[in-house]
Short mmCIF file of C-alpha atoms and ligand atoms in Angstrom, two decimals:
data_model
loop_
_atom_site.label_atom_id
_atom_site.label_comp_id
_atom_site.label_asym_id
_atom_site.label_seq_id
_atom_site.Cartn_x
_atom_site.Cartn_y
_atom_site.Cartn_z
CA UNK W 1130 -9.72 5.05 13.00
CA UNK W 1131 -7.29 7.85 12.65
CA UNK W 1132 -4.98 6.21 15.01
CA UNK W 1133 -5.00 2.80 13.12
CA UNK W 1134 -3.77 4.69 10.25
CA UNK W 1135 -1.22 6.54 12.11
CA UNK W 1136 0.40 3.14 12.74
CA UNK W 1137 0.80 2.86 9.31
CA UNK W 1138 2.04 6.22 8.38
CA UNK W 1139 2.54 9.46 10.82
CA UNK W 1140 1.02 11.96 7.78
CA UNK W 1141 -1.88 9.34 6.90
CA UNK W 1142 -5.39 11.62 7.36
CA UNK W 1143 -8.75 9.89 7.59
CA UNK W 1144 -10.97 10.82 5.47
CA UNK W 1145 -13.87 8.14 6.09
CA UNK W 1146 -14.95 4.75 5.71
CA UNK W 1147 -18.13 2.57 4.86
CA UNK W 1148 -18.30 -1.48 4.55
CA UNK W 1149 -19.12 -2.37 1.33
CA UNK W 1150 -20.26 -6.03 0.60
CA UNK W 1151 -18.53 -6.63 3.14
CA UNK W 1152 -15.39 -5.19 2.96
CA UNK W 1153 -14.33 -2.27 5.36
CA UNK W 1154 -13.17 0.85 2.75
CA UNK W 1155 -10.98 3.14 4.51
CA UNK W 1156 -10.32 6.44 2.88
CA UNK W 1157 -7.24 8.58 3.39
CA UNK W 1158 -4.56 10.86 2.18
CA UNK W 1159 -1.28 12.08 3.28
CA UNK W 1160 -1.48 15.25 5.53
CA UNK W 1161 2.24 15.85 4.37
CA UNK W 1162 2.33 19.42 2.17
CA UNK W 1163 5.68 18.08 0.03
CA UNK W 1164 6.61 14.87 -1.39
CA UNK W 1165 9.88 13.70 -2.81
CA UNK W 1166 10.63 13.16 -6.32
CA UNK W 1167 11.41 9.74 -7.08
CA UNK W 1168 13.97 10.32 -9.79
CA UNK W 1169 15.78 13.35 -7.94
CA UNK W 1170 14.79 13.18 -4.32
CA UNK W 1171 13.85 16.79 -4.22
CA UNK W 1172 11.12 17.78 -2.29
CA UNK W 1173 7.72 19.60 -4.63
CA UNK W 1174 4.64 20.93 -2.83
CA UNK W 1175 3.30 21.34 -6.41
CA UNK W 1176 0.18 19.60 -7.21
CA UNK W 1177 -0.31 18.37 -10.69
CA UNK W 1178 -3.48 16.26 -10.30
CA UNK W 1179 -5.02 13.44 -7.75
CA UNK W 1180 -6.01 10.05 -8.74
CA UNK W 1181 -7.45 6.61 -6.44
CA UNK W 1182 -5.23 4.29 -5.34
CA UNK W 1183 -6.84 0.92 -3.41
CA UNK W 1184 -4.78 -1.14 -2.01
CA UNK W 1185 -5.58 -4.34 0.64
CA UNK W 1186 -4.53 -4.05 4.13
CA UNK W 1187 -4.75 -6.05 7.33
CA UNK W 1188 -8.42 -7.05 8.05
CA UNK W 1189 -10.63 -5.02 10.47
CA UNK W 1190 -12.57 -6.95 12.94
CA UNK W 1191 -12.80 -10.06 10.74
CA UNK W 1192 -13.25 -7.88 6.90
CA UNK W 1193 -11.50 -7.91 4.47
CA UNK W 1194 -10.20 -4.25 4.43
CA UNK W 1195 -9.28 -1.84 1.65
CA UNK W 1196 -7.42 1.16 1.89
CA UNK W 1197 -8.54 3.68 -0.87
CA UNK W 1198 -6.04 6.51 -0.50
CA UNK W 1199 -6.22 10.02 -2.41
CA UNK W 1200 -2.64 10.39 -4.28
CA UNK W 1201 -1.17 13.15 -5.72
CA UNK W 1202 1.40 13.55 -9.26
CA UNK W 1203 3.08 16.32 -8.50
CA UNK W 1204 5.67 18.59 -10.67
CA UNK W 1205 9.01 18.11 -10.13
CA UNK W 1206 10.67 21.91 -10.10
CA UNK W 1207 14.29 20.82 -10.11
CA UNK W 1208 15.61 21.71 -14.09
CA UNK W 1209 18.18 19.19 -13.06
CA UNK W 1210 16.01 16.64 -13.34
CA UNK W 1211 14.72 14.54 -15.96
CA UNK W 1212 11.04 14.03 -15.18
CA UNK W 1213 8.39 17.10 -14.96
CA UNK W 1214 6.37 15.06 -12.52
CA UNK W 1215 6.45 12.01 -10.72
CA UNK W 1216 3.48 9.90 -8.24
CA UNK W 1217 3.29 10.24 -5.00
CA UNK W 1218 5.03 7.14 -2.82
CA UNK W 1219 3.93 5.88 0.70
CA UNK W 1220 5.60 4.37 2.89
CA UNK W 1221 4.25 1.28 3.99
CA UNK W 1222 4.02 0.45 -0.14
CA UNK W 1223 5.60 -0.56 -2.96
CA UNK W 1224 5.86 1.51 -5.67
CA UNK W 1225 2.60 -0.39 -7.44
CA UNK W 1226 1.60 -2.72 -5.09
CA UNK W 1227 -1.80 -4.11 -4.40
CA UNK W 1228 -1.17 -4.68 -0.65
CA UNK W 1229 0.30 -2.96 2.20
CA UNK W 1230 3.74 -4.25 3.68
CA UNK W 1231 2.57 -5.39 6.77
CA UNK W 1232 0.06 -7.26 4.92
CA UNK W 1233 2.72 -8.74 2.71
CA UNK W 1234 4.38 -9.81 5.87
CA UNK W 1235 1.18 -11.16 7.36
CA UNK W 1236 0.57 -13.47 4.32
CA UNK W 1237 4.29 -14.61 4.53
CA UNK W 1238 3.87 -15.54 8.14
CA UNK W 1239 1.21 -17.82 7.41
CA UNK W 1240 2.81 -19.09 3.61
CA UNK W 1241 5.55 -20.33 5.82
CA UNK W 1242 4.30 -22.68 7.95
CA UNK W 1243 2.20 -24.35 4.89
CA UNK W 1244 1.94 -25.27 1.48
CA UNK W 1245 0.58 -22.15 -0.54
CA UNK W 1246 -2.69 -23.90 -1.29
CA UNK W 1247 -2.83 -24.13 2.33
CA UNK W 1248 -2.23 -20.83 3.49
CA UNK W 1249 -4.22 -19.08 0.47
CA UNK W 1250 -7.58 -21.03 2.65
CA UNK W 1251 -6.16 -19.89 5.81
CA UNK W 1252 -6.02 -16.13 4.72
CA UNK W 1253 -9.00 -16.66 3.03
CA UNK W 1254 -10.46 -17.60 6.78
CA UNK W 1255 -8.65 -14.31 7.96
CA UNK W 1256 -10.37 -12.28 5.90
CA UNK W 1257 -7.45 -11.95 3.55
CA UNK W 1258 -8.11 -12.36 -0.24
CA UNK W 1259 -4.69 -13.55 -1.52
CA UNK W 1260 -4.49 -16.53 -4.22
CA UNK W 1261 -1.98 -19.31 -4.49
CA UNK W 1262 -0.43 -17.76 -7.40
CA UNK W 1263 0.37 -14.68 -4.63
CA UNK W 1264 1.09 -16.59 -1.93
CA UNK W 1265 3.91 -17.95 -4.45
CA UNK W 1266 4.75 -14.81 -6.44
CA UNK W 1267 5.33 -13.30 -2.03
CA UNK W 1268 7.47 -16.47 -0.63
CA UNK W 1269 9.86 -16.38 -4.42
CA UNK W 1270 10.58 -12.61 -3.23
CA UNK W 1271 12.16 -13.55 -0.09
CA UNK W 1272 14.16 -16.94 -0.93
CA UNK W 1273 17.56 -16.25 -1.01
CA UNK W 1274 19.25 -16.73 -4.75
CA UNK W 1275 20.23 -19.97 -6.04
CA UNK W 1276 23.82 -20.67 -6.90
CA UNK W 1277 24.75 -22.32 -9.91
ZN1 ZN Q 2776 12.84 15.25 -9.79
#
């Protein structure tokens, strides 16, 4: 398990996992001591708090699987900056996203070939809970701009 997640993310640390209704729930955290402040880029090893973060990623062996990582807020220590602590950022995510990149991408792959009411049944198939209203908010993302 620890090496799936290392595909994801070199300092991702497994912490455990259990299927639940069946629906594989990973747990893990970032083995990396510092993180970088959003605002400033400056690195803090200064833990405010943790807090949950679940997030859907590629299914395991045909279940749906969520990721449920430990993330810290940390203080930001540079008086240059304007924020006194910011959240933790990984990354193979969006800042508050639901779903992992490569899941993102996996979704798009299929919303691509097919209409999205089509591909939301597909994923569903795949063990990949994504609606139509997804599916469409994913493939708007990626079309180029319209010129008027
Ligand atoms: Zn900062």
């Amino acid at each position: 398990m620890q090496e799936l997640l290392t595909l994801l993310d070199k300092d991702l640390i497994y912490d455990g996992h259990e299927i639940i209704d069946g629906t594989f729930v990973i747990t893990a955290h970032s083995g990396n001591p510092v993180c970088k402040c959003r605002y400033c880029g400056k690195e803090s090893a200064s833990v405010h708090s943790v807090y949950r973060r679940s997030v859907q990623d590629l299914p395991i062996q045909g279940h749906t699987t969520t990721l449920v990582l430990t993330a810290r807020k940390m203080f930001c220590k540079n008086p240059q900056c304007g924020h006194k602590t910011f959240s933790e950022t990984f990354s193979f995510l969006d800042r508050n996203a639901k779903k992992t990149d490569r899941l993102k991408e996996q979704i798009l792959n299929v919303a691509l070939e097919t209409s999205s009411v089509a591909a939301a049944d597909t994923l569903k198939r795949e063990a990949i809970q994504a609606s139509k209203s997804t599916v469409c908010l994913l493939l708007k993302k990626i079309a180029p701009p319209v010129d008027n």
